[in-house]
Short mmCIF file of C-alpha atoms and ligand atoms in Angstrom, two decimals:
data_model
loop_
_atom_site.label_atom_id
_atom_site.label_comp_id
_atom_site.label_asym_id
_atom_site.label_seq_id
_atom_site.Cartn_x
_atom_site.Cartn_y
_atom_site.Cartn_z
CA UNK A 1 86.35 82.25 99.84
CA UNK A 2 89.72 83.48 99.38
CA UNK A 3 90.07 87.61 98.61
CA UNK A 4 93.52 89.20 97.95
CA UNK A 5 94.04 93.32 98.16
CA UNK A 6 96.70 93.93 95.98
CA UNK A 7 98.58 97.98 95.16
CA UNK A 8 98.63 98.72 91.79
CA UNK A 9 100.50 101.61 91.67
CA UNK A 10 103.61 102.24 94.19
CA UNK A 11 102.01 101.74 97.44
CA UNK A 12 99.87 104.37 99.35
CA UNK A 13 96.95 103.79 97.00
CA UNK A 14 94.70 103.17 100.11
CA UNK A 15 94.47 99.70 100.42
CA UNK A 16 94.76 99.84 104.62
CA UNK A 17 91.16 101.18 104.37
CA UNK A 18 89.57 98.73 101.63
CA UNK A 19 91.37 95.80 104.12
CA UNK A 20 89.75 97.37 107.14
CA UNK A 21 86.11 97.92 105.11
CA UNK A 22 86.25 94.14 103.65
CA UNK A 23 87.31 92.44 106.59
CA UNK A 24 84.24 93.76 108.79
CA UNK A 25 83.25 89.87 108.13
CA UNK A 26 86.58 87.99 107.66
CA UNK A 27 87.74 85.48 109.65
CA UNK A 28 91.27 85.50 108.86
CA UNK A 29 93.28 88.54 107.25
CA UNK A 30 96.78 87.66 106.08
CA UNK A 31 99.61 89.98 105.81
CA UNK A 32 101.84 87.95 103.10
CA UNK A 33 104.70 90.68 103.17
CA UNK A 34 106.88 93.46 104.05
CA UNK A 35 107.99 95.02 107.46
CA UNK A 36 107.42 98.15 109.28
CA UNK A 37 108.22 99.81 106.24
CA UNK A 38 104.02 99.84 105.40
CA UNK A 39 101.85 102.17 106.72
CA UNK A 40 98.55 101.47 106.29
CA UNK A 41 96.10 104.62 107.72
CA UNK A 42 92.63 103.49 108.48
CA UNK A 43 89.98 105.99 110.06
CA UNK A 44 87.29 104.60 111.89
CA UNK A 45 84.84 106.01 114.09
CA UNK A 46 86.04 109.65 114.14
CA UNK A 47 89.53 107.86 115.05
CA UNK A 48 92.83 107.41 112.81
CA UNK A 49 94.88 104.15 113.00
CA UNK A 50 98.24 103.63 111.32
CA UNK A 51 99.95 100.13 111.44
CA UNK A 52 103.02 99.26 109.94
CA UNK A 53 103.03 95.76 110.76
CA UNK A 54 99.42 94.77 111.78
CA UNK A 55 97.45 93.41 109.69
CA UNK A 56 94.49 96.02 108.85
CA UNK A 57 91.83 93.52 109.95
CA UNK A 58 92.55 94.11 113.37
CA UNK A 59 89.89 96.32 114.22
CA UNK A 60 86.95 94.00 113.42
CA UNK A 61 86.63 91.56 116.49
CA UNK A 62 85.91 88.42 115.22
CA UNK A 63 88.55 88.64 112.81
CA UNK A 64 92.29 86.76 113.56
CA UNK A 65 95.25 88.17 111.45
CA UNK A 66 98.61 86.24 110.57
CA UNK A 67 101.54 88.08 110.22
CA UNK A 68 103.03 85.93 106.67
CA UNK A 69 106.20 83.65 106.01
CA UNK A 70 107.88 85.85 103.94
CA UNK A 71 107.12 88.98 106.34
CA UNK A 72 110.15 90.66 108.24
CA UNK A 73 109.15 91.51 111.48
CA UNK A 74 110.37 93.81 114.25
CA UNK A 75 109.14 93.25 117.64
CA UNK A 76 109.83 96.27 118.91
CA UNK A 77 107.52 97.64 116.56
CA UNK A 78 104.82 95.03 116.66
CA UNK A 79 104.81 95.92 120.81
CA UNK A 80 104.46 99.36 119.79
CA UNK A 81 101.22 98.50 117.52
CA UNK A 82 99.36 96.17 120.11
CA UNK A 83 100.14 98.89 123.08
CA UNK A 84 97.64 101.04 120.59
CA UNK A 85 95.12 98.70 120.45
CA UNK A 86 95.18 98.37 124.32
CA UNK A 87 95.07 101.84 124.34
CA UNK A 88 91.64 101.24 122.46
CA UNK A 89 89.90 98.59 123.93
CA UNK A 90 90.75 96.50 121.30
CA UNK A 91 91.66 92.78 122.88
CA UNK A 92 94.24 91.65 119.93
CA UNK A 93 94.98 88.12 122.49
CA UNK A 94 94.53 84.95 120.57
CA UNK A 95 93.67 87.11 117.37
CA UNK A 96 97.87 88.31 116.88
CA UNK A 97 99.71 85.32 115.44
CA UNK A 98 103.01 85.72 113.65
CA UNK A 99 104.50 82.85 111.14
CA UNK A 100 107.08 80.82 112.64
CA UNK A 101 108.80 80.70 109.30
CA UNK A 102 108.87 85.05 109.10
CA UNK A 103 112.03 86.30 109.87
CA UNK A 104 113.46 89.23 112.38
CA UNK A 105 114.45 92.28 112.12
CA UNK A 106 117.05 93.48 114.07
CA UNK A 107 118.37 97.00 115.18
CA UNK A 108 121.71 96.61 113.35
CA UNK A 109 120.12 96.11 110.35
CA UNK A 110 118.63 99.31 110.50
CA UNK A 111 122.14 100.69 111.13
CA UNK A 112 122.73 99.16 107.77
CA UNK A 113 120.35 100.19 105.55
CA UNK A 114 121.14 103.90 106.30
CA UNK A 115 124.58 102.82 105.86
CA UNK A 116 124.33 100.92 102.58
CA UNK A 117 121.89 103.71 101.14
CA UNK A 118 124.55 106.45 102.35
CA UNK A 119 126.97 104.69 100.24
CA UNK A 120 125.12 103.84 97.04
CA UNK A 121 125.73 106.09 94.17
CA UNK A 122 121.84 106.14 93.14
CA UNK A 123 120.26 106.07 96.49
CA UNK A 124 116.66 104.31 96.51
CA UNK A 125 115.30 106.05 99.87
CA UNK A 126 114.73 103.03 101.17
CA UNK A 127 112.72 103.73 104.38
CA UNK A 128 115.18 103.06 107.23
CA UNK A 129 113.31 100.25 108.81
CA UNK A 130 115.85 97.24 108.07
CA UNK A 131 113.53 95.54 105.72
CA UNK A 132 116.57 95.26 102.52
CA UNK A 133 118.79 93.96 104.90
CA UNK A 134 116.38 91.14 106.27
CA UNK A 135 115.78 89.89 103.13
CA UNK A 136 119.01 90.10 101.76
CA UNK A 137 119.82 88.13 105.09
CA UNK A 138 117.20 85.44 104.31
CA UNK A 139 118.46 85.25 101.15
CA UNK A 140 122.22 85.14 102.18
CA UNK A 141 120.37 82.11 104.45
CA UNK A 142 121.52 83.96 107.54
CA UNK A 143 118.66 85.51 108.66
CA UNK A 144 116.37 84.62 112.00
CA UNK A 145 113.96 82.93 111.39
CA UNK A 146 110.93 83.34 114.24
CA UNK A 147 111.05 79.55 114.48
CA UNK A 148 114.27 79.58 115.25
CA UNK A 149 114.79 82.01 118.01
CA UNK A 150 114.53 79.73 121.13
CA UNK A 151 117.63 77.80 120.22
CA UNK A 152 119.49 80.53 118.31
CA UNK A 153 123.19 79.69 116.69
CA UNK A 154 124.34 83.21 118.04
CA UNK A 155 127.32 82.96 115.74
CA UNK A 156 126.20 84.72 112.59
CA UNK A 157 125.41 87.74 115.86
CA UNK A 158 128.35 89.63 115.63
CA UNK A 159 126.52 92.61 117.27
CA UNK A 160 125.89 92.30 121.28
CA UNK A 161 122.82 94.49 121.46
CA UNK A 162 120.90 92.15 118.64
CA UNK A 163 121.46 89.23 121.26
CA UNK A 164 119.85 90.67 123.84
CA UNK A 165 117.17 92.47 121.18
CA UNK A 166 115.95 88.82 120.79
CA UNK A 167 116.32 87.90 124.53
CA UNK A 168 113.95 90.86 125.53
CA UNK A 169 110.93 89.62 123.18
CA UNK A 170 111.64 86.03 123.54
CA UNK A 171 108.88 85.42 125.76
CA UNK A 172 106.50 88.27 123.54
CA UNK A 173 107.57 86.15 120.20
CA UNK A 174 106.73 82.79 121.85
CA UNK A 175 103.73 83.97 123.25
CA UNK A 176 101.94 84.95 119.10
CA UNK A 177 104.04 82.59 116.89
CA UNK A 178 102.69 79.75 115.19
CA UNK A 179 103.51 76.88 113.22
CA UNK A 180 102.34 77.94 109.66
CA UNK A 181 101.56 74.87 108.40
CA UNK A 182 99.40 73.82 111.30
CA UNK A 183 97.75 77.56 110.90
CA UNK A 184 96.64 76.45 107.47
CA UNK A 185 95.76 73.27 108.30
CA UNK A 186 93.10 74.54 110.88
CA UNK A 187 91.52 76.71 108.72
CA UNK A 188 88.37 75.63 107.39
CA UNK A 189 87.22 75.52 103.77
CA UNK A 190 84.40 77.60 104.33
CA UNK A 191 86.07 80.35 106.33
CA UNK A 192 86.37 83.87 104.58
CA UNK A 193 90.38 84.32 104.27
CA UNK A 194 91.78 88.17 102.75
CA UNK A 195 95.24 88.23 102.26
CA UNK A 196 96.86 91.42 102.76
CA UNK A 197 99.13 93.17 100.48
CA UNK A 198 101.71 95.96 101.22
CA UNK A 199 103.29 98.58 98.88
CA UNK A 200 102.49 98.29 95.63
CA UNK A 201 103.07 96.40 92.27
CA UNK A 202 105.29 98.36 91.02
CA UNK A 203 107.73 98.22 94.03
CA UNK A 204 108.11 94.74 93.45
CA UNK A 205 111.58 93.12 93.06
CA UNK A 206 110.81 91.01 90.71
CA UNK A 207 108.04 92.93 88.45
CA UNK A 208 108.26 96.78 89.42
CA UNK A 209 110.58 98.82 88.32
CA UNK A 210 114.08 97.88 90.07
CA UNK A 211 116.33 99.09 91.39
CA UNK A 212 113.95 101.66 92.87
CA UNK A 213 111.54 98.79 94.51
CA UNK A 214 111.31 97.11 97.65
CA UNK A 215 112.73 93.92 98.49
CA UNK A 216 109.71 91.59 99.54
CA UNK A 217 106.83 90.12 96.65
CA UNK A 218 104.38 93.11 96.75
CA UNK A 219 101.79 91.40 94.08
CA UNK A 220 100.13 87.97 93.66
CA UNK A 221 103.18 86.21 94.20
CA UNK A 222 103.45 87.39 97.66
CA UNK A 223 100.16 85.60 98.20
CA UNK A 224 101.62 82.25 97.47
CA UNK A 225 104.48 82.60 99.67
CA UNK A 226 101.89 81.65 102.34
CA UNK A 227 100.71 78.67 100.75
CA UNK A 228 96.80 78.80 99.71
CA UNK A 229 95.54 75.02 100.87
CA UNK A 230 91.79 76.54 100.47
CA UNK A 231 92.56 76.37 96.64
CA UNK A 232 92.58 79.41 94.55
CA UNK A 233 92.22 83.17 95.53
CA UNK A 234 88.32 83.99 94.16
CA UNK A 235 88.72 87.31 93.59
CA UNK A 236 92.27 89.74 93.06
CA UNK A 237 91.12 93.50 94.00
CA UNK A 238 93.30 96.26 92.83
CA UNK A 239 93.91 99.45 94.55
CA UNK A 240 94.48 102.43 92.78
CA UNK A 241 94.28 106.23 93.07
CA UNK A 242 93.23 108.25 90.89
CA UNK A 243 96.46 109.87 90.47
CA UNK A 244 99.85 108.55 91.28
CA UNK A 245 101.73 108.70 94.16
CA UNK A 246 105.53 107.60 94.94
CA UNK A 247 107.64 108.04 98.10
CA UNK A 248 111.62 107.66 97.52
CA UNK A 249 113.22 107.67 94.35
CA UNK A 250 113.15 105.82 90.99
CA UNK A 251 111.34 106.33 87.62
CA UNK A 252 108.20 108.24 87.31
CA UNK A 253 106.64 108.93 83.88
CA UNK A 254 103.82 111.00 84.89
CA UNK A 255 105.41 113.17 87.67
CA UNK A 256 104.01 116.86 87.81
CA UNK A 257 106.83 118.81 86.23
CA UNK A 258 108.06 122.05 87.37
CA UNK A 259 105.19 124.07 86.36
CA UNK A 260 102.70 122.23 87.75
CA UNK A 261 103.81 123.05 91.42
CA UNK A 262 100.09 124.31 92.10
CA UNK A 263 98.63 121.17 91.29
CA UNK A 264 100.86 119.25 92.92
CA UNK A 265 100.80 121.49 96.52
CA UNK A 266 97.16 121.45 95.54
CA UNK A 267 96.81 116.98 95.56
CA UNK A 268 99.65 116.60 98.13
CA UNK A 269 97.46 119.07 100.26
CA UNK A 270 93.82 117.53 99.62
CA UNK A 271 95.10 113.92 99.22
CA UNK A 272 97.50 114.32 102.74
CA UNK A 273 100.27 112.99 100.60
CA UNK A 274 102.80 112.58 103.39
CA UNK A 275 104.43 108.84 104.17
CA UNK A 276 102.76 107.19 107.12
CA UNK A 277 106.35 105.51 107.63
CA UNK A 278 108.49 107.99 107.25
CA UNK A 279 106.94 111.23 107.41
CA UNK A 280 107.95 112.46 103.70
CA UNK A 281 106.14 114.50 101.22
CA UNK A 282 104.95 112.11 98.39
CA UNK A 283 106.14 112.43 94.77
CA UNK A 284 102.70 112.65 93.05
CA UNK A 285 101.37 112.85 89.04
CA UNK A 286 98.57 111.74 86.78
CA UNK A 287 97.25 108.33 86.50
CA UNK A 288 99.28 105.89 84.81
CA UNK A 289 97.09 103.88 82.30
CA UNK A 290 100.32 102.33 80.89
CA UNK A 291 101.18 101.44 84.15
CA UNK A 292 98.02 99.95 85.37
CA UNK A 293 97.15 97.71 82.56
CA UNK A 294 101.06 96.28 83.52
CA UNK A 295 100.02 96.05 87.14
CA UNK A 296 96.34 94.69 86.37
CA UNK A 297 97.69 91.85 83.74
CA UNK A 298 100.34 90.25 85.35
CA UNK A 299 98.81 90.01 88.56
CA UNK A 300 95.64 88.26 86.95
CA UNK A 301 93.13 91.42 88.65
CA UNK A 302 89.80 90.41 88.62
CA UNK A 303 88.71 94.11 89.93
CA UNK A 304 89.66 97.30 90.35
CA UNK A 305 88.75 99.72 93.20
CA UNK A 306 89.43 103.13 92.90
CA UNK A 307 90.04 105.50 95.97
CA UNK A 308 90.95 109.51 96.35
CA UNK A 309 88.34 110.56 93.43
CA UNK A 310 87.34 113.11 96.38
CA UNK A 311 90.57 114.94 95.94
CA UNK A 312 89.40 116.12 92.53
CA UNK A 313 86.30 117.04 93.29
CA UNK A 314 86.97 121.33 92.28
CA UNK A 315 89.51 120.25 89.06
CA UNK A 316 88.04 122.08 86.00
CA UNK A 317 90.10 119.32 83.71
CA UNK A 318 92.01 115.76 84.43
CA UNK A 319 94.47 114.57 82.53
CA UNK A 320 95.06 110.91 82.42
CA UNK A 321 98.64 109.02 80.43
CA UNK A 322 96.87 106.54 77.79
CA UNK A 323 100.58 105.84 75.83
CA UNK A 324 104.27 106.19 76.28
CA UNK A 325 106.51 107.58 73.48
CA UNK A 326 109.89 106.49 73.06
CA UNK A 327 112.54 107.29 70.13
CA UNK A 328 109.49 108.07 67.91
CA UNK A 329 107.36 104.71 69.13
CA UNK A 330 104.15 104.81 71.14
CA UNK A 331 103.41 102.12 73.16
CA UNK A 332 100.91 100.58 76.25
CA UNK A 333 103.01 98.84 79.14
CA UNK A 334 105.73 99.44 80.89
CA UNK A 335 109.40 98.78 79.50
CA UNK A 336 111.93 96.71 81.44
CA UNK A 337 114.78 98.42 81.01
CA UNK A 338 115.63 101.22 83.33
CA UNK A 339 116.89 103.84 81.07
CA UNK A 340 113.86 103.55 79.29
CA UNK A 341 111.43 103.92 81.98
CA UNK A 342 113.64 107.03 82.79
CA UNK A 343 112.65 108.09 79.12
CA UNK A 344 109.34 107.57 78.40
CA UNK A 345 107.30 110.50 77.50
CA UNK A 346 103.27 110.01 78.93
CA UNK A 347 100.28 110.98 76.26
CA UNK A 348 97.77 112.52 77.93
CA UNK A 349 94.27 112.81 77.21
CA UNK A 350 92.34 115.38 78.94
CA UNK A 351 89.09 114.81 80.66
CA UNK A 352 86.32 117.34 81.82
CA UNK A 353 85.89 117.21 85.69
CA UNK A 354 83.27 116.90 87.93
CA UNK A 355 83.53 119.82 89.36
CA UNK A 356 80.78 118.15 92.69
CA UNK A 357 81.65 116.97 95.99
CA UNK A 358 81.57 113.56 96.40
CA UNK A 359 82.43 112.65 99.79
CA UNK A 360 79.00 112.43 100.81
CA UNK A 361 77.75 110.30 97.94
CA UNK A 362 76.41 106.35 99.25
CA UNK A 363 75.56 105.06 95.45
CA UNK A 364 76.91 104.46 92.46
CA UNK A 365 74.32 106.06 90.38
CA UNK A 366 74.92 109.09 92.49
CA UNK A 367 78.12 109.45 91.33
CA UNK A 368 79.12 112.46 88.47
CA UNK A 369 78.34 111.40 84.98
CA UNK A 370 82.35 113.04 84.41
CA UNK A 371 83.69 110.84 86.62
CA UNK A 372 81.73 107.41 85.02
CA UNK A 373 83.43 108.26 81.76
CA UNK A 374 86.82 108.44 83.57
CA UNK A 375 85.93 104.75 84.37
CA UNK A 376 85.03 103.98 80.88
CA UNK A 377 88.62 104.80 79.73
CA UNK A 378 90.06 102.57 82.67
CA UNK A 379 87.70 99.92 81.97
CA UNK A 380 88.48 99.67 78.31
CA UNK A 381 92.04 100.65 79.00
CA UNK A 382 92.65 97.77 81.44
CA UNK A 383 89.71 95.40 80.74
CA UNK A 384 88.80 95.16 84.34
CA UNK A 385 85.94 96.32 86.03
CA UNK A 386 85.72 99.11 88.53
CA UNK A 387 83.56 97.35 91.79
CA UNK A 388 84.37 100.09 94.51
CA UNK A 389 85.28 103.88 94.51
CA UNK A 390 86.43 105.37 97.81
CA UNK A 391 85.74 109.29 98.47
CA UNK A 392 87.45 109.94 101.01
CA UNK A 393 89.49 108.64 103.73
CA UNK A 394 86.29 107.38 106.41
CA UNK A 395 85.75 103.52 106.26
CA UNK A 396 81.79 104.64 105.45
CA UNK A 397 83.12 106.95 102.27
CA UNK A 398 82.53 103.33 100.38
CA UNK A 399 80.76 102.94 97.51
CA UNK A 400 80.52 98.87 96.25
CA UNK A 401 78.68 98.84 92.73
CA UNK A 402 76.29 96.21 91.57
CA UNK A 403 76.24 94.78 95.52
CA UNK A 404 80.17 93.40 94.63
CA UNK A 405 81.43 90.85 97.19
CA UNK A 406 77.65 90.49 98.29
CA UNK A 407 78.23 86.93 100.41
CA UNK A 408 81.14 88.14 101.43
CA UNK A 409 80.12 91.55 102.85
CA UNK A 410 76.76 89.20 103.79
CA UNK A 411 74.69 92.60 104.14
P1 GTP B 1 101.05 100.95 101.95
O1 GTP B 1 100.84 99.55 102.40
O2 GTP B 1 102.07 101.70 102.78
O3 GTP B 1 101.34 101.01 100.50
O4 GTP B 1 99.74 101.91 102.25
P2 GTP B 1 98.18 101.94 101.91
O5 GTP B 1 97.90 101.53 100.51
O6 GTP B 1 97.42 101.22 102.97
O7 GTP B 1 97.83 103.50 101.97
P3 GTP B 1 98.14 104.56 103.14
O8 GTP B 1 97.22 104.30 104.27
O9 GTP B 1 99.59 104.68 103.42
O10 GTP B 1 97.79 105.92 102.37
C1 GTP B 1 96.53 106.25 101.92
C2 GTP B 1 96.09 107.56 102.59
O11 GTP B 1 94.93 108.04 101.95
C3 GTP B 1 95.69 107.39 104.04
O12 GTP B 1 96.00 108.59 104.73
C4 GTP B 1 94.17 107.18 104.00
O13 GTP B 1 93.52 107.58 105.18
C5 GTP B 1 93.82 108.09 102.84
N1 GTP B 1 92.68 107.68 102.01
C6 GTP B 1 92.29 106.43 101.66
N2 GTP B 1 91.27 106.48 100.78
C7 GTP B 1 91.02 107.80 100.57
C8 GTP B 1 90.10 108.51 99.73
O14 GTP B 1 89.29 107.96 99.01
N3 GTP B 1 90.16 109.88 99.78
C9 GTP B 1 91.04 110.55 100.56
N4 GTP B 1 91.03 111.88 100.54
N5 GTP B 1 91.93 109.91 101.35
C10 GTP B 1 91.92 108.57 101.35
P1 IMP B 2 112.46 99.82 101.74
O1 IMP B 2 111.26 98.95 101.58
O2 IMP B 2 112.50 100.56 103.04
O3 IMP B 2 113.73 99.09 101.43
O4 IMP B 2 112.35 100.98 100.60
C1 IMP B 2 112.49 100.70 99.22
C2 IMP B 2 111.58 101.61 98.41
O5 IMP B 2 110.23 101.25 98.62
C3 IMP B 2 111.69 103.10 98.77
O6 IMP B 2 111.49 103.86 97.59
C4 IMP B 2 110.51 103.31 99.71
O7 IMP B 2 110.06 104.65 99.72
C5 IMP B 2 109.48 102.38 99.07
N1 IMP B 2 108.50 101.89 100.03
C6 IMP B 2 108.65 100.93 100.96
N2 IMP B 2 107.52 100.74 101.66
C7 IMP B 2 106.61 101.60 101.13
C8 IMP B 2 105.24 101.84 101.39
O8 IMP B 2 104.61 101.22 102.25
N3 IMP B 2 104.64 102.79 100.64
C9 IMP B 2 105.29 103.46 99.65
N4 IMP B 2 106.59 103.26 99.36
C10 IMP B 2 107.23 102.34 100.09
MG1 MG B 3 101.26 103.54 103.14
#
């Protein structure tokens, strides 16, 4: 069975924990993109893990992860992650394996992406970590491939330090990489695969809303980069918060204006609204119906799981965007064009809150009646189902409804 994790929003909507909580019984999680521009926060155990390049399913034992094809990796970094687990207990040998068709990432091209973002006239705050640069690299088809890097044509190297970068993790790269195709191959039919998204929809290049997006596939197509020989992906899960979140620039419709600097203090405080990556204070605003039903369609969801509810736990009201208006037109998805999603003006609709703590609730009927008819507006907004609600940030603050992923939880 073949599960994919999938941001709906623009990354940080907690899918680190959901791919840590699912995997307790995978055999393979797959990390199909990005770089150490991620950071996915699990806590576990009264302890807090954040990886930026590891594959969340690390921490269950029997599970192996892949690092993906179309990932951009940086050694240094990935050291950095498996020194943690060490630190831990955690015995990551013959469970690490990196695609031998990823690429590198190299310390110049760090040097560059502060470089190229200090000279753009709209910066994007990228994140610093190199990741633009890679790809634009791989798609300039001068990149490094990890396959590559024991008989390297140093002349596209015009920097002396990158050279002997990749000569001080030669050994370390040779040591986890493996031929994708015969890393397919080997798996078996039966085997319980979850591929592993980073970021969110909305950050991709090809579907979010660019130029303010990342540069890898964030969404279903990122799945496919790795090739899917055990047929089709069963079951697309969606993450989303229950309000929106947004580090870096770029259009945000439902952004807490000026005078809502209480609330936003208030979410930014509860939610701990501060990059894993990069330290910085998250943009945050309502929940983006618009937006989601955009995210939820084209990447063919089949359900949604909703995580931070705890974080409004004491709000007397909630007010959630159900339209855009436009030059006198309302409409339900998001528009292509940039200076329109500048422009958009969000309709609310107000909802009465819960005003109970939930982050000791196990079951679904537990939960407020307030918060069910929250769902009820997503669910006919989006025509999904909501399967799992996450109150807070604990792996055990999980609530699955009607037993969903039953065989593959196989509790
Ligand atoms: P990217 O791949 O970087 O997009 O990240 P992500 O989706 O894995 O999310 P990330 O871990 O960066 O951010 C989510 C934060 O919320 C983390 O600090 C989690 O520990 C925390 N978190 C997850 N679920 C909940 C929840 O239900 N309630 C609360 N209060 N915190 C949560
Ligand atoms: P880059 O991926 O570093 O090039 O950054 C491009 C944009 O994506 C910036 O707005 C970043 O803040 C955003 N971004 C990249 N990775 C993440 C992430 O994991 N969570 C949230 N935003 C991200
Ligand atoms: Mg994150």
């Amino acid at each position: 069975m073949v599960l994919s994790i999938i941001g709906m929003q623009w990354g940080d909507e907690g899918k680190g924990k959901f791919i840590d909580y699912l995997s307790q019984n995978a055999d393979w999680v797959i990390r199909y993109a990005g770089g150490a521009n991620a950071g996915h926060t699990i806590v576990y155990d009264n302890k807090k893990f954040a990886f930026h390049l590891l594959p969340t399913g690390i921490l269950n034992l029997q599970t192996k992860v892949l690092l993906g094809p179309a990932m951009v990796i940086d050694p240094e970094q990935l050291v950095k992650e498996l020194k943690i687990l060490e630190q831990n207990n955690i015995v990551w040998k013959n469970r690490v394996f990196v695609s031998d068709r990823a690429h590198l990432v190299l310390p110049s091209y760090k040097n560059e992406d502060e470089l190229v973002e200090k000279h753009r006239r709209n910066p994007i705050g990228t994140t610093k970590k190199g990741i633009g640069i890679a790809y634009a690299k791989r798609a300039l088809r001068t990149g490094i491939r990890i396959a590559d890097i024991d008989n390297l044509n140093t002349s596209e190297l015009t920097d002396k330090k990158d050279i002997k970068f990749i000569q001080s993790y030669l050994d370390f790269l040779k040591s986890i990489r493996i031929n994708h195709f015969v890393c397919l191959d080997n798996i078996e039919s039966d085997e319980l695969i979850l591929y592993e998204g980073a970021q969110g929809t909305m950050l991709d290049m090809d579907i979010g809303t660019y130029p303010y997006v990342t540069s890898g596939p964030t969404a279903l197509n990122g799945v496919y980069t790795c090739g899917t020989p055990f047929g089709v992906v069963n079951e697309v899960l969606g993450v989303v918060k229950i309000y929106t979140s947004r580090v870096g620039e770029g259009p945000f419709p439902t952004e807490f204006k000026e005078d809502e600097k209480t609330l936003l203090e208030f979410i930014q405080k509860e939610g701990n609204e501060v990059g894993t990556t990069t330290g910085r204070l998250r943009r945050c605003g309502y929940l983006d119906l618009p937006a989601l039903r955009f995210s939820a369609t084209i990447t063919g969801l089949t359900a949604l799981a909703i995580t931070h509810v705890d974080v409004f736990d004491s709000l007397e009201e909630i007010r959630v965007c159900i339209g855009y208006e436009l030059d006198g037109q309302i409409f339900n998805y998001v528009p292509t064009s940039l200076s329109e999603q500048w422009r958009v003006k969000p309709i609310y609709k107000i909802i009465h809150g819960w005003k109970t703590k939930t982050n000791k609730m196990t079951r679904w009927d537990e939960l407020p009646q307030e918060m069910k008819v929250l769902f009820v507006l997503i669910e006919d907004y989006i025509k999904v189902p909501i399967k799992i609600v996450s109150t807070g940030a604990d792996r055990n603050q999980t609530i699955r409804r009607d037993n969903f992923l039953e065989t593959w939880m196989r509790d």
